[in-house]
Short mmCIF file of C-alpha atoms and ligand atoms in Angstrom, two decimals:
data_model
loop_
_atom_site.label_atom_id
_atom_site.label_comp_id
_atom_site.label_asym_id
_atom_site.label_seq_id
_atom_site.Cartn_x
_atom_site.Cartn_y
_atom_site.Cartn_z
CA MET A 74 -22.03 -15.27 -20.17
CA PRO A 75 -22.29 -15.03 -16.35
CA LEU A 76 -20.62 -12.07 -14.66
CA PRO A 77 -16.87 -12.75 -14.36
CA ASN A 78 -15.45 -13.35 -10.89
CA LEU A 79 -13.38 -10.43 -9.69
CA SER A 80 -12.85 -11.66 -6.14
CA VAL A 81 -9.43 -12.64 -4.86
CA ASN A 82 -8.04 -14.02 -1.61
CA ILE A 83 -5.23 -12.16 0.09
CA ALA A 84 -3.80 -13.20 3.41
CA GLY A 85 -6.97 -15.09 4.29
CA LEU A 86 -9.21 -12.16 3.37
CA ARG A 87 -11.73 -12.45 0.59
CA LEU A 88 -11.77 -9.22 -1.42
CA GLN A 89 -14.72 -8.63 -3.75
CA ASN A 90 -12.25 -7.27 -6.30
CA PRO A 91 -8.47 -6.82 -6.35
CA VAL A 92 -8.38 -3.00 -6.14
CA MET A 93 -7.50 -1.01 -3.02
CA PRO A 94 -5.98 2.36 -2.18
CA ALA A 95 -2.26 2.60 -1.51
CA SER A 96 -1.68 3.55 2.11
CA GLY A 97 -0.69 7.14 2.56
CA THR A 98 -2.65 8.44 -0.38
CA PHE A 99 -6.13 7.82 1.03
CA GLY A 100 -6.03 9.33 4.51
CA PHE A 101 -8.66 7.49 6.53
CA GLY A 102 -11.16 7.44 3.68
CA GLU A 103 -13.33 10.35 4.79
CA GLU A 104 -12.44 12.76 1.97
CA TYR A 105 -12.74 10.11 -0.77
CA SER A 106 -16.12 8.95 0.52
CA ARG A 107 -17.48 12.24 -0.86
CA PHE A 108 -16.44 11.19 -4.37
CA PHE A 109 -17.54 7.54 -4.49
CA ASP A 110 -18.99 4.71 -2.41
CA LEU A 111 -16.10 3.08 -0.54
CA ASN A 112 -18.14 -0.15 -0.56
CA LEU A 113 -17.05 -0.59 -4.18
CA LEU A 114 -13.42 -1.21 -3.19
CA GLY A 115 -11.71 -4.56 -2.70
CA ALA A 116 -10.21 -3.33 0.59
CA ILE A 117 -9.65 -0.05 2.40
CA VAL A 118 -6.03 0.68 3.30
CA VAL A 119 -5.46 3.64 5.59
CA LYS A 120 -2.60 6.05 6.20
CA ALA A 121 0.18 4.76 8.44
CA VAL A 122 -0.72 4.85 12.12
CA THR A 123 2.01 5.45 14.69
CA LEU A 124 1.82 5.01 18.45
CA LYS A 125 1.88 8.75 19.17
CA PRO A 126 0.48 11.56 17.00
CA ALA A 127 3.03 12.62 14.36
CA PRO A 128 3.08 16.14 12.84
CA GLY A 129 5.11 14.94 9.85
CA ASN A 130 7.95 16.80 8.18
CA PRO A 131 8.08 20.57 7.67
CA PRO A 132 6.76 21.95 4.34
CA PRO A 133 7.30 22.02 1.44
CA ARG A 134 6.82 18.28 1.42
CA LEU A 135 5.42 17.69 -2.06
CA ALA A 136 7.11 18.37 -5.40
CA GLU A 137 5.84 17.42 -8.85
CA THR A 138 8.32 15.86 -11.26
CA ALA A 139 7.98 14.60 -14.83
CA SER A 140 5.18 12.01 -14.57
CA GLY A 141 5.76 11.70 -10.85
CA LEU A 142 5.33 13.14 -7.40
CA LEU A 143 7.95 13.45 -4.68
CA ASN A 144 6.69 13.40 -1.11
CA SER A 145 8.31 13.71 2.26
CA ILE A 146 5.20 13.68 4.44
CA GLY A 147 6.94 11.97 7.31
CA LEU A 148 4.06 9.74 8.41
CA GLN A 149 1.81 12.57 9.62
CA ASN A 150 -1.11 10.99 11.47
CA PRO A 151 -3.20 11.53 14.60
CA GLY A 152 -1.73 8.55 16.47
CA LEU A 153 -3.17 5.22 17.60
CA GLU A 154 -5.64 6.46 20.21
CA VAL A 155 -7.32 9.02 17.94
CA PHE A 156 -7.31 6.51 15.09
CA ILE A 157 -9.17 3.96 17.21
CA ARG A 158 -11.55 6.48 18.76
CA GLU A 159 -12.30 8.79 15.83
CA LYS A 160 -11.38 7.07 12.55
CA MET A 161 -12.41 3.45 13.11
CA PRO A 162 -16.12 4.21 13.78
CA PHE A 163 -16.29 5.79 10.31
CA LEU A 164 -14.36 2.93 8.65
CA ARG A 165 -16.52 0.26 10.32
CA ARG A 166 -19.49 1.53 8.32
CA PHE A 167 -18.10 -0.02 5.13
CA LYS A 168 -18.08 -3.65 3.97
CA PRO A 169 -14.56 -4.00 2.46
CA PRO A 170 -11.91 -5.23 4.91
CA VAL A 171 -9.95 -2.44 6.59
CA ILE A 172 -6.18 -2.87 6.40
CA VAL A 173 -4.26 -0.67 8.83
CA ASN A 174 -0.74 0.37 7.89
CA ILE A 175 1.45 0.54 11.01
CA ALA A 176 4.81 2.26 11.42
CA GLY A 177 7.09 2.18 14.45
CA LYS A 178 10.31 3.89 15.43
CA THR A 179 11.36 0.71 17.21
CA LEU A 180 10.49 -2.96 17.07
CA GLU A 181 8.63 -2.57 20.36
CA GLU A 182 6.42 0.12 18.84
CA TYR A 183 5.41 -2.16 15.95
CA VAL A 184 4.53 -4.86 18.46
CA GLU A 185 2.47 -2.53 20.62
CA LEU A 186 0.59 -1.20 17.60
CA ALA A 187 -0.14 -4.74 16.44
CA GLU A 188 -1.34 -5.85 19.87
CA ARG A 189 -3.63 -2.88 20.37
CA LEU A 190 -5.09 -3.00 16.86
CA SER A 191 -5.77 -6.74 17.17
CA GLU A 192 -8.38 -5.87 19.79
CA VAL A 193 -10.13 -3.26 17.67
CA GLU A 194 -13.35 -4.32 15.99
CA GLY A 195 -13.23 -3.91 12.24
CA VAL A 196 -9.46 -4.11 11.75
CA ALA A 197 -9.06 -6.95 9.24
CA ALA A 198 -5.29 -6.98 8.65
CA LEU A 199 -2.09 -5.08 9.34
CA GLU A 200 0.22 -3.72 6.68
CA VAL A 201 3.61 -3.43 8.36
CA ASN A 202 5.34 -0.37 6.96
CA ILE A 203 9.04 -1.15 6.78
CA SER A 204 9.54 1.08 3.78
CA CYS A 205 8.79 4.76 4.53
CA PRO A 206 11.85 6.71 3.32
CA ASN A 207 10.87 9.95 5.08
CA VAL A 208 11.48 9.36 8.78
CA LYS A 209 14.72 9.43 10.77
CA GLU A 210 13.87 6.45 12.96
CA GLY A 211 12.20 3.21 11.92
CA GLY A 212 10.42 3.04 8.56
CA VAL A 213 12.73 2.03 5.75
CA ALA A 214 15.56 1.27 8.21
CA PHE A 215 13.71 -1.99 8.94
CA GLY A 216 13.09 -2.77 5.31
CA VAL A 217 16.56 -2.62 3.78
CA ASP A 218 18.08 -5.44 5.79
CA PRO A 219 16.62 -8.98 5.59
CA LYS A 220 17.42 -9.72 9.25
CA MET A 221 15.78 -6.54 10.49
CA ALA A 222 12.74 -7.06 8.25
CA ALA A 223 12.41 -10.63 9.55
CA GLY A 224 12.85 -9.39 13.13
CA VAL A 225 9.88 -7.01 12.88
CA ILE A 226 7.63 -9.53 11.16
CA THR A 227 8.53 -12.30 13.65
CA ALA A 228 7.83 -10.03 16.61
CA VAL A 229 4.53 -8.79 15.19
CA ARG A 230 3.51 -12.34 14.16
CA ARG A 231 3.90 -13.56 17.75
CA ARG A 232 1.56 -10.89 19.08
CA THR A 233 -1.30 -10.74 16.60
CA PRO A 234 -3.74 -13.21 15.09
CA LEU A 235 -4.44 -10.72 12.28
CA PRO A 236 -3.09 -11.32 8.78
CA ILE A 237 0.17 -9.43 8.24
CA ILE A 238 1.23 -7.78 5.00
CA ALA A 239 4.81 -6.49 4.77
CA LYS A 240 5.11 -3.31 2.69
CA LEU A 241 8.45 -3.39 0.91
CA THR A 242 10.82 -0.72 -0.30
CA PRO A 243 12.44 -0.75 -3.74
CA ASN A 244 15.45 1.10 -2.29
CA VAL A 245 17.47 -2.10 -1.87
CA THR A 246 19.87 -4.12 -3.98
CA ASP A 247 17.64 -7.20 -4.09
CA ILE A 248 13.98 -6.83 -3.13
CA THR A 249 13.40 -10.60 -3.43
CA GLU A 250 15.77 -11.17 -0.52
CA ILE A 251 13.65 -8.93 1.75
CA ALA A 252 10.42 -10.50 0.48
CA ARG A 253 11.69 -14.01 1.24
CA ALA A 254 12.87 -12.95 4.70
CA ALA A 255 9.43 -11.49 5.44
CA GLU A 256 7.72 -14.64 4.15
CA ASP A 257 9.95 -16.92 6.24
CA ALA A 258 9.22 -14.77 9.29
CA GLY A 259 5.51 -15.47 8.92
CA CYS A 260 3.89 -12.69 6.97
CA ASP A 261 0.83 -13.57 4.92
CA ALA A 262 1.36 -11.28 1.92
CA VAL A 263 3.75 -8.62 0.67
CA SER A 264 2.87 -5.27 -0.86
CA LEU A 265 5.26 -3.44 -3.16
CA ILE A 266 6.65 -1.06 -4.12
CA ASN A 267 6.72 1.87 -1.74
CA THR A 268 8.28 5.02 -3.17
CA LEU A 269 11.72 5.32 -4.76
CA GLN A 270 14.05 7.78 -3.06
CA GLY A 271 14.63 10.94 -5.04
CA MET A 272 15.13 14.69 -4.96
CA ALA A 273 14.43 17.86 -6.96
CA ILE A 274 16.21 21.22 -6.92
CA ASP A 275 15.00 24.80 -7.42
CA VAL A 276 17.82 26.18 -9.55
CA GLU A 277 16.96 29.87 -8.93
CA ARG A 278 17.15 29.45 -5.17
CA ARG A 279 19.74 26.67 -5.48
CA ARG A 280 17.84 24.79 -2.83
CA PRO A 281 16.07 21.46 -2.68
CA LEU A 282 12.35 21.67 -3.46
CA LEU A 283 11.57 19.56 -0.39
CA ALA A 284 12.37 20.89 3.07
CA ASN A 285 13.51 17.36 3.94
CA VAL A 286 15.88 17.52 0.90
CA VAL A 287 14.97 13.98 -0.21
CA GLY A 288 11.62 12.27 -0.59
CA GLY A 289 9.83 9.30 -2.11
CA LEU A 290 8.90 9.26 -5.79
CA SER A 291 5.53 7.84 -6.87
CA GLY A 292 3.28 8.08 -9.92
CA PRO A 293 3.52 6.84 -13.51
CA ALA A 294 7.27 7.54 -13.62
CA ILE A 295 7.93 4.54 -11.38
CA LYS A 296 5.56 2.02 -12.99
CA PRO A 297 8.12 0.03 -15.00
CA VAL A 298 10.36 -0.26 -11.94
CA ALA A 299 7.43 -1.38 -9.79
CA LEU A 300 6.25 -3.89 -12.37
CA TYR A 301 9.71 -5.42 -12.60
CA ALA A 302 9.93 -5.69 -8.80
CA VAL A 303 6.50 -7.34 -8.62
CA TRP A 304 7.42 -9.80 -11.35
CA ARG A 305 10.61 -10.79 -9.54
CA VAL A 306 9.03 -11.02 -6.08
CA ALA A 307 6.01 -13.00 -7.32
CA ARG A 308 8.37 -15.67 -8.58
CA ALA A 309 10.44 -15.63 -5.38
CA VAL A 310 7.68 -16.12 -2.76
CA LYS A 311 4.58 -18.29 -2.37
CA ILE A 312 2.49 -15.73 -0.49
CA PRO A 313 0.29 -13.29 -2.44
CA VAL A 314 1.72 -10.06 -3.78
CA ILE A 315 -0.13 -6.74 -3.77
CA GLY A 316 1.35 -4.68 -6.59
CA MET A 317 1.54 -0.91 -6.72
CA GLY A 318 3.55 1.91 -8.23
CA GLY A 319 2.14 4.27 -10.83
CA ILE A 320 -1.13 2.42 -11.53
CA ARG A 321 -3.61 4.78 -13.23
CA THR A 322 -5.76 2.60 -15.46
CA ALA A 323 -7.23 -0.89 -15.72
CA THR A 324 -4.52 -1.70 -18.26
CA ASP A 325 -1.86 -0.76 -15.69
CA ALA A 326 -3.59 -2.94 -13.09
CA LEU A 327 -3.74 -5.85 -15.55
CA GLU A 328 -0.02 -5.52 -16.23
CA PHE A 329 0.66 -5.93 -12.51
CA MET A 330 -1.65 -8.94 -12.26
CA LEU A 331 -0.08 -10.60 -15.29
CA ALA A 332 3.31 -10.00 -13.66
CA GLY A 333 2.11 -11.92 -10.60
CA ALA A 334 0.19 -9.51 -8.34
CA ARG A 335 -3.01 -10.99 -6.91
CA ALA A 336 -4.26 -7.52 -6.00
CA VAL A 337 -3.27 -3.95 -6.80
CA ALA A 338 -3.14 -0.65 -4.95
CA VAL A 339 -3.73 2.75 -6.51
CA GLY A 340 -2.15 5.84 -4.98
CA THR A 341 -0.96 8.98 -6.71
CA ALA A 342 -3.55 8.67 -9.52
CA THR A 343 -6.34 9.31 -7.00
CA PHE A 344 -4.97 12.80 -6.28
CA THR A 345 -5.97 13.98 -9.74
CA ARG A 346 -8.78 11.44 -10.37
CA PRO A 347 -10.44 10.55 -7.07
CA THR A 348 -12.63 7.99 -8.83
CA ALA A 349 -9.66 6.23 -10.49
CA MET A 350 -10.15 3.03 -8.47
CA VAL A 351 -13.80 2.71 -9.44
CA GLU A 352 -12.89 3.20 -13.09
CA ILE A 353 -10.16 0.55 -12.78
CA ILE A 354 -12.59 -1.98 -11.25
CA GLU A 355 -15.01 -1.37 -14.13
CA GLY A 356 -12.15 -1.64 -16.64
CA LEU A 357 -11.08 -5.01 -15.20
CA ARG A 358 -14.64 -6.32 -15.47
CA GLU A 359 -14.86 -5.12 -19.07
CA TYR A 360 -11.50 -6.77 -19.96
CA LEU A 361 -12.58 -10.12 -18.52
CA HIS A 362 -15.87 -9.93 -20.37
CA ARG A 363 -14.23 -8.97 -23.67
CA ASN A 364 -11.69 -11.79 -23.38
CA ASN A 365 -14.16 -14.46 -22.19
CA ILE A 366 -12.33 -14.95 -18.91
CA ASN A 367 -14.53 -16.16 -16.06
CA ASP A 368 -12.19 -15.55 -13.19
CA ILE A 369 -9.64 -12.78 -12.66
CA ASN A 370 -7.42 -15.20 -10.74
CA GLU A 371 -6.61 -16.84 -14.09
CA LEU A 372 -4.62 -13.74 -15.00
CA VAL A 373 -2.36 -13.74 -11.95
CA GLY A 374 1.19 -14.42 -13.15
CA ALA A 375 -0.13 -15.37 -16.60
CA ILE A 376 2.46 -13.31 -18.50
CA LYS A 377 3.96 -15.33 -21.34
CA VAL A 378 7.73 -14.94 -21.44
C1 LIG B 187 5.16 9.42 4.35
O1 LIG B 187 4.27 9.63 5.19
O2 LIG B 187 6.24 10.01 4.43
C2 LIG B 187 4.94 8.48 3.22
C3 LIG B 187 4.53 7.14 3.68
C4 LIG B 187 5.44 6.03 3.25
O3 LIG B 187 6.28 6.23 2.38
O4 LIG B 187 5.29 4.93 3.78
#
């Protein structure tokens, strides 16, 4: 049997396989490149980039929970100029498309980020972060209201030729409404879910474990919620869905693809197993082989209900 096809098309990009890091858990790739060859990935998705450098929230900003991780990083990053000057030369060395997650405090900031990044060699697509729960301005504020979500995507769409992926929050009543608004506004794909809002308390000190009091929950604890959201969104929009939320294994990734995701992102799992994505890619190949499936695209949305 010939080698099964693992490649997928997302937002006009051809990915050699459907596995990529979840933004925010992968920095700018430098640290992970010491553990495995980044050329093995389907795409490289980097930490959110803001217009100005951002120090992030005060510590503590991580707290472990049962099967999960709460974070309130607050979009810490070196800012657009340093990203372009110091991070992009490293990222350009690799073959997989580089997807840059952008986050603005205002609509104008999203537009400026999109315009500037459109001129940067090696930037293949923009993931518009309208779902970060850890900042006072922007972030999730744009992602909980269909009109505001559409407003950002429309404005960014007008100013960039790059493919746009809207990263959606689960902290809404109906995520399909936001997904449809983003699609109608011209985005090329949606990625979901970002973290679920949560908190944890130190009972001895009677204080929140996070300095920011609340944070975003990720990890295996949120997988069923994420899978359900992906399943619903995949049936509500025509554009491709990138699924994420608690993926640790090839079986997890397959669940998301059967639910309708054309690609998957792996985040929290890489903190304890930096090579998790490589293992997942191998596991997908092995599953296709074992089940005599020639093309991974056959699995997308193939759940029998
Ligand atoms: C953060 O930096 O606070 C997390 C990123 C996100 O949730 O988008």
